[in-house]
């Protein structure tokens, strides 16, 4: 009975992972097709505050810092997709840096930056960081990924008329 429960748990886990992968690929296909995103006022300050608060809960062994200006920042865009951008960037910082790493999110009137003092991105991959299915040395990663997180960041930011760089 324990073996069956374990097997069912693994099937459920894999099913959730595949569902997420398909959803990410569908979003990329929609963005490639030029499907418009929502164009609503988004409180970027609140979005960053919530995302960093969530990251603190998920990775208490990292040091999470948030630098916000005195005035709230509002941008026009798709709040759900912009939240995905922030979450993907913070997830990468959490997954691919060791415990004790300081991750700093800095809001600016024209957007935001995420910086960490971890080991850094492999130099040979920097020009390809936002391409699909690009992954650094899998052996160094504590958690697997398929290489779509930063591709989604790039596609969503581009669809908003912005740019992203490493």
XYZ file of N, CA and C in Angstrom:
498
model
N 0.823 -1.201 0.000
C 0.000 0.000 0.000
C 0.868 1.267 0.000
N 1.993 1.198 0.700
C 2.894 2.352 0.737
C 3.473 2.600 -0.652
N 3.818 1.540 -1.361
C 4.374 1.669 -2.703
C 3.358 2.290 -3.659
N 2.112 1.880 -3.574
C 1.067 2.442 -4.430
C 0.854 3.919 -4.129
N 0.862 4.267 -2.854
C 0.691 5.673 -2.468
C 1.866 6.514 -2.966
N 3.058 5.961 -2.859
C 4.251 6.668 -3.347
C 4.171 6.855 -4.860
N 3.784 5.803 -5.563
C 3.663 5.876 -7.020
C 2.610 6.901 -7.428
N 1.471 6.907 -6.745
C 0.421 7.884 -7.057
C 0.902 9.301 -6.792
N 1.647 9.473 -5.717
C 2.205 10.793 -5.412
C 3.142 11.271 -6.502
N 3.979 10.359 -7.004
C 4.913 10.702 -8.090
C 4.158 11.052 -9.377
N 3.114 10.291 -9.676
C 2.306 10.561 -10.873
C 1.651 11.933 -10.753
N 1.121 12.239 -9.588
C 0.476 13.538 -9.365
C 1.492 14.672 -9.493
N 2.671 14.473 -8.936
C 3.742 15.470 -9.022
C 4.140 15.717 -10.477
N 4.323 14.638 -11.227
C 4.710 14.756 -12.636
C 3.598 15.392 -13.465
N 2.361 15.070 -13.155
C 1.215 15.651 -13.848
C 1.172 17.166 -13.634
N 1.407 17.607 -12.412
C 1.422 19.046 -12.118
C 2.563 19.730 -12.864
N 3.724 19.074 -12.919
C 4.873 19.644 -13.619
C 4.587 19.762 -15.113
N 3.976 18.747 -15.697
C 3.652 18.779 -17.122
C 2.575 19.819 -17.427
N 1.603 19.958 -16.548
C 0.562 20.980 -16.728
C 1.192 22.365 -16.745
N 2.102 22.607 -15.820
C 2.793 23.890 -15.758
C 3.605 24.138 -17.028
N 4.303 23.114 -17.500
C 5.096 23.232 -18.720
C 4.214 23.578 -19.919
N 3.092 22.889 -20.067
C 2.171 23.145 -21.178
C 1.613 24.568 -21.095
N 1.249 25.009 -19.892
C 0.739 26.376 -19.724
C 1.790 27.405 -20.116
N 3.049 27.172 -19.726
C 4.132 28.089 -20.095
C 4.328 28.124 -21.607
N 4.302 26.959 -22.238
C 4.469 26.898 -23.697
C 3.304 27.580 -24.418
N 2.098 27.410 -23.904
C 0.932 28.089 -24.502
C 1.057 29.602 -24.383
N 1.507 30.072 -23.234
C 1.693 31.515 -23.063
C 2.733 32.033 -24.048
N 3.849 31.323 -24.191
C 4.864 31.748 -25.153
C 4.310 31.764 -26.579
N 3.512 30.768 -26.932
C 2.905 30.724 -28.266
C 1.964 31.908 -28.471
N 1.176 32.244 -27.454
C 0.261 33.391 -27.561
C 1.039 34.694 -27.723
N 2.122 34.837 -26.949
C 2.934 36.053 -27.060
C 3.607 36.115 -28.428
N 4.095 34.962 -28.920
C 4.702 34.907 -30.257
C 3.699 35.319 -31.330
N 2.441 34.959 -31.124
C 1.392 35.272 -32.099
C 0.932 36.727 -31.988
N 1.487 37.452 -31.042
C 1.138 38.864 -30.894
C -0.178 39.104 -30.182
N -0.655 38.116 -29.443
C -1.895 38.318 -28.687
C -1.675 39.417 -27.665
N -2.574 40.364 -27.606
C -2.379 41.484 -26.680
C -2.569 41.061 -25.221
N -1.808 41.703 -24.364
C -1.953 41.516 -22.926
C -2.873 42.598 -22.391
N -3.345 42.408 -21.174
C -4.179 43.432 -20.536
C -3.372 44.717 -20.404
N -4.043 45.844 -20.486
C -3.388 47.159 -20.343
C -4.131 47.923 -19.258
N -3.810 47.605 -18.019
C -4.468 48.226 -16.865
C -3.408 48.844 -15.964
N -3.794 49.789 -15.120
C -2.839 50.319 -14.141
C -2.427 49.218 -13.155
N -1.131 49.090 -12.933
C -0.598 48.085 -12.015
C 0.262 48.793 -10.976
N -0.014 48.530 -9.716
C 0.788 49.071 -8.623
C 2.044 48.216 -8.497
N 3.122 48.639 -9.165
C 4.363 47.870 -9.187
C 4.965 47.778 -7.785
N 4.824 48.819 -6.998
C 5.353 48.816 -5.630
C 4.725 47.680 -4.823
N 3.406 47.571 -4.872
C 2.710 46.513 -4.131
C 3.081 45.139 -4.664
N 3.159 45.015 -5.999
C 3.499 43.746 -6.622
C 4.875 43.268 -6.145
N 5.861 44.158 -6.129
C 7.208 43.797 -5.681
C 7.220 43.464 -4.190
N 6.496 44.247 -3.402
C 6.421 44.010 -1.958
C 5.851 42.622 -1.670
N 4.776 42.257 -2.349
C 4.155 40.944 -2.137
C 5.073 39.812 -2.597
N 5.727 39.991 -3.732
C 6.596 38.937 -4.259
C 7.800 38.708 -3.344
N 8.396 39.771 -2.840
C 9.540 39.631 -1.938
C 9.085 39.021 -0.607
N 7.917 39.401 -0.136
C 7.377 38.797 1.091
C 7.181 37.298 0.907
N 6.654 36.890 -0.237
C 6.481 35.466 -0.531
C 7.835 34.752 -0.585
N 8.819 35.393 -1.208
C 10.154 34.792 -1.319
C 10.767 34.583 0.062
N 10.531 35.516 0.965
C 11.060 35.373 2.337
C 10.501 34.139 3.021
N 9.238 33.837 2.754
C 8.606 32.646 3.341
C 9.165 31.379 2.697
N 9.308 31.395 1.357
C 9.773 30.213 0.626
C 11.256 29.921 0.841
N 12.051 30.956 1.066
C 13.499 30.771 1.208
C 14.026 31.632 2.354
N 13.708 31.238 3.587
C 14.166 32.033 4.730
C 15.683 31.995 4.915
N 16.365 31.076 4.219
C 17.823 30.989 4.335
C 18.547 31.951 3.394
N 17.794 32.702 2.590
C 18.351 33.780 1.766
C 18.046 35.108 2.469
N 18.810 36.135 2.119
C 18.543 37.483 2.643
C 17.841 38.269 1.538
N 16.581 38.623 1.761
C 15.776 39.310 0.754
C 15.679 40.780 1.100
N 16.108 41.638 0.202
C 16.048 43.090 0.416
C 15.180 43.718 -0.675
N 14.469 44.755 -0.288
C 13.606 45.470 -1.223
C 13.861 46.957 -1.067
N 14.256 47.601 -2.148
C 14.507 49.045 -2.144
C 13.414 49.720 -2.955
N 12.585 50.497 -2.263
C 11.465 51.182 -2.909
C 11.655 52.692 -2.819
N 11.241 53.431 -3.848
C 11.304 54.886 -3.775
C 10.219 55.409 -2.828
N 10.286 56.682 -2.495
C 9.296 57.282 -1.591
C 7.895 57.281 -2.201
N 7.829 57.464 -3.512
C 6.546 57.500 -4.198
C 6.219 56.128 -4.780
N 4.959 55.734 -4.711
C 4.532 54.462 -5.301
C 4.731 54.514 -6.816
N 5.067 53.373 -7.386
C 5.273 53.281 -8.830
C 4.090 52.549 -9.444
N 3.490 53.169 -10.433
C 2.396 52.550 -11.167
C 2.809 52.429 -12.624
N 2.567 51.246 -13.192
C 2.848 51.011 -14.604
C 1.571 50.536 -15.272
N 1.561 50.564 -16.595
C 0.408 50.058 -17.336
C 0.782 48.697 -17.886
N -0.076 47.708 -17.631
C 0.227 46.383 -18.133
C -0.720 45.330 -17.617
N -0.293 44.102 -17.754
C -1.056 42.937 -17.344
C -0.507 42.495 -15.981
N -1.275 42.750 -14.930
C -0.789 42.491 -13.573
C -0.394 41.036 -13.357
N -1.192 40.112 -13.847
C -0.898 38.693 -13.666
C 0.430 38.326 -14.327
N 0.646 38.824 -15.531
C 1.891 38.516 -16.250
C 3.097 39.224 -15.633
N 2.909 40.459 -15.177
C 4.014 41.162 -14.517
C 4.373 40.462 -13.207
N 3.371 39.946 -12.519
C 3.632 39.176 -11.300
C 4.453 37.933 -11.652
N 4.129 37.312 -12.789
C 4.874 36.132 -13.233
C 6.336 36.479 -13.505
N 6.589 37.652 -14.082
C 7.959 38.096 -14.341
C 8.736 38.173 -13.024
N 8.162 38.866 -12.050
C 8.842 39.037 -10.763
C 9.050 37.682 -10.093
N 8.015 36.866 -10.078
C 8.095 35.556 -9.443
C 9.157 34.676 -10.102
N 9.207 34.677 -11.433
C 10.216 33.869 -12.126
C 11.624 34.319 -11.766
N 11.835 35.627 -11.717
C 13.170 36.132 -11.379
C 13.556 35.780 -9.945
N 12.622 35.922 -9.015
C 12.922 35.598 -7.620
C 13.071 34.094 -7.419
N 12.306 33.310 -8.169
C 12.440 31.853 -8.099
C 13.824 31.430 -8.575
N 14.295 32.037 -9.663
C 15.651 31.724 -10.136
C 16.689 32.074 -9.081
N 16.543 33.232 -8.470
C 17.493 33.638 -7.436
C 17.469 32.650 -6.270
N 16.296 32.181 -5.922
C 16.162 31.227 -4.810
C 16.747 29.867 -5.175
N 16.434 29.385 -6.371
C 16.824 28.029 -6.761
C 18.294 27.896 -7.119
N 18.880 28.929 -7.699
C 20.213 28.788 -8.261
C 21.293 29.539 -7.502
N 21.004 29.904 -6.262
C 22.027 30.510 -5.408
C 22.014 29.772 -4.073
N 23.157 29.727 -3.407
C 23.221 28.993 -2.136
C 22.568 29.774 -0.990
N 22.273 29.061 0.089
C 21.760 29.686 1.309
C 22.721 30.794 1.723
N 22.162 31.857 2.273
C 22.980 32.984 2.709
C 23.149 34.057 1.647
N 22.707 33.774 0.430
C 22.803 34.757 -0.653
C 21.868 35.927 -0.369
N 22.333 37.131 -0.668
C 21.490 38.317 -0.556
C 20.906 38.631 -1.929
N 19.587 38.741 -1.974
C 18.880 39.078 -3.209
C 18.226 40.437 -2.982
N 18.544 41.391 -3.846
C 18.026 42.746 -3.709
C 17.143 43.092 -4.897
N 15.926 43.500 -4.605
C 14.991 43.963 -5.631
C 14.895 45.475 -5.477
N 15.177 46.187 -6.550
C 15.166 47.650 -6.519
C 14.151 48.171 -7.522
N 13.190 48.928 -7.031
C 12.165 49.525 -7.895
C 12.662 50.863 -8.416
N 12.368 51.136 -9.678
C 12.704 52.417 -10.307
C 11.466 52.900 -11.045
N 11.400 54.163 -11.378
C 10.222 54.666 -12.101
C 9.973 53.940 -13.421
N 11.037 53.386 -14.038
C 10.876 52.709 -15.327
C 10.888 51.189 -15.213
N 10.834 50.654 -13.987
C 10.838 49.199 -13.837
C 11.506 48.767 -12.551
N 12.250 47.675 -12.614
C 12.913 47.178 -11.414
C 14.098 46.300 -11.796
N 14.981 46.077 -10.830
C 16.109 45.181 -11.016
C 16.093 44.133 -9.913
N 16.641 42.974 -10.232
C 16.864 41.919 -9.249
C 18.348 41.601 -9.309
N 19.012 41.687 -8.164
C 20.451 41.448 -8.101
C 20.726 40.497 -6.944
N 21.636 39.550 -7.176
C 22.047 38.705 -6.054
C 23.568 38.634 -6.014
N 24.083 38.271 -4.843
C 25.530 38.159 -4.692
C 25.973 36.694 -4.738
N 25.181 35.881 -5.469
C 25.496 34.469 -5.625
C 26.595 34.247 -6.647
N 26.765 32.998 -7.086
C 27.873 32.648 -7.973
C 27.786 33.242 -9.370
N 26.626 33.727 -9.773
C 26.498 34.361 -11.086
C 26.109 33.390 -12.176
N 25.739 33.961 -13.287
C 25.314 33.200 -14.467
C 26.557 32.804 -15.246
N 26.643 31.596 -15.765
C 27.821 31.217 -16.562
C 28.026 32.194 -17.724
N 29.230 32.728 -17.844
C 29.519 33.772 -18.833
C 29.124 33.380 -20.250
N 29.337 32.108 -20.605
C 29.036 31.682 -21.977
C 27.532 31.646 -22.262
N 26.719 31.642 -21.212
C 25.264 31.608 -21.403
C 24.603 32.977 -21.318
N 25.335 33.982 -20.877
C 24.745 35.314 -20.705
C 24.036 35.800 -21.970
N 24.638 35.681 -23.167
C 23.937 36.168 -24.368
C 22.656 35.378 -24.693
N 22.517 34.203 -24.101
C 21.382 33.329 -24.405
C 20.420 33.185 -23.233
N 20.605 33.962 -22.185
C 19.863 33.781 -20.935
C 18.349 33.788 -21.115
N 17.835 34.590 -22.038
C 16.394 34.735 -22.186
C 15.824 33.919 -23.351
N 16.621 32.986 -23.857
C 16.155 32.086 -24.906
C 15.483 30.870 -24.266
N 14.654 30.202 -25.020
C 13.941 29.025 -24.514
C 14.858 27.830 -24.336
N 14.605 27.106 -23.274
C 15.275 25.847 -22.956
C 16.764 26.003 -22.663
N 17.200 27.222 -22.328
C 18.590 27.435 -21.936
C 18.705 27.133 -20.452
N 19.647 26.274 -20.119
C 19.877 25.904 -18.730
C 21.371 25.860 -18.482
N 21.762 26.277 -17.308
C 23.168 26.176 -16.923
C 23.442 24.732 -16.495
N 24.593 24.469 -15.976
C 25.001 23.135 -15.539
C 23.986 22.542 -14.575
N 23.291 21.509 -15.037
C 22.221 20.891 -14.254
C 22.751 20.321 -12.942
N 23.973 19.876 -12.915
C 24.538 19.271 -11.705
C 24.616 20.269 -10.553
N 24.673 21.570 -10.854
C 24.784 22.577 -9.798
C 23.434 22.975 -9.231
N 22.361 22.548 -9.832
C 21.027 22.983 -9.428
C 20.419 22.052 -8.409
N 19.800 22.653 -7.417
C 19.107 21.864 -6.402
C 17.742 21.440 -6.901
N 17.138 22.215 -7.764
C 15.811 21.906 -8.294
C 15.880 22.001 -9.803
N 15.212 21.087 -10.482
C 15.247 21.090 -11.939
C 14.311 22.122 -12.537
N 14.547 22.443 -13.766
C 13.706 23.326 -14.553
C 13.911 22.955 -16.003
N 13.079 23.472 -16.856
C 13.219 23.125 -18.272
C 13.813 24.265 -19.087
N 14.086 25.386 -18.452
C 14.692 26.487 -19.180
C 13.691 27.429 -19.824
N 12.498 27.559 -19.229
C 11.503 28.485 -19.777
C 11.289 29.719 -18.902
N 11.749 29.710 -17.669
C 11.491 30.820 -16.744
C 11.953 32.162 -17.271
N 13.225 32.242 -17.679
C 13.733 33.518 -18.185
C 13.210 33.818 -19.584
N 12.909 32.772 -20.370
C 12.306 32.999 -21.693
C 10.944 33.668 -21.531
N 10.182 33.218 -20.527
C 8.885 33.846 -20.246
C 9.074 35.283 -19.781
N 10.059 35.519 -18.938
C 10.353 36.879 -18.485
C 10.604 37.774 -19.700
N 11.481 37.323 -20.589
C 11.804 38.115 -21.774
C 10.601 38.369 -22.661
N 9.803 37.334 -22.899
C 8.635 37.474 -23.783
C 7.575 38.398 -23.178
N 7.330 38.264 -21.893
C 6.314 39.098 -21.234
C 6.757 40.556 -21.195
N 8.018 40.781 -20.848
C 8.521 42.159 -20.789
C 8.492 42.788 -22.184
N 8.897 42.030 -23.199
C 8.860 42.533 -24.584
C 7.434 42.865 -25.008
N 6.480 41.996 -24.638
C 5.077 42.234 -24.986
C 4.533 43.494 -24.323
N 5.163 43.910 -23.231
C 4.795 45.149 -22.551
C 5.544 46.357 -23.127
N 6.360 46.121 -24.137
C 7.117 47.216 -24.741
C 8.382 47.543 -23.970
N 8.796 46.646 -23.089
C 9.993 46.877 -22.291
C 11.163 46.051 -22.779
N 12.232 46.086 -22.015
C 13.406 45.276 -22.339
C 13.950 44.695 -21.043
N 14.669 43.603 -21.201
C 15.240 42.910 -20.059
C 16.679 42.561 -20.412
N 17.543 42.597 -19.417
C 18.944 42.251 -19.670
C 19.548 41.607 -18.436
N 20.650 40.913 -18.672
C 21.357 40.250 -17.588
C 22.700 40.919 -17.430
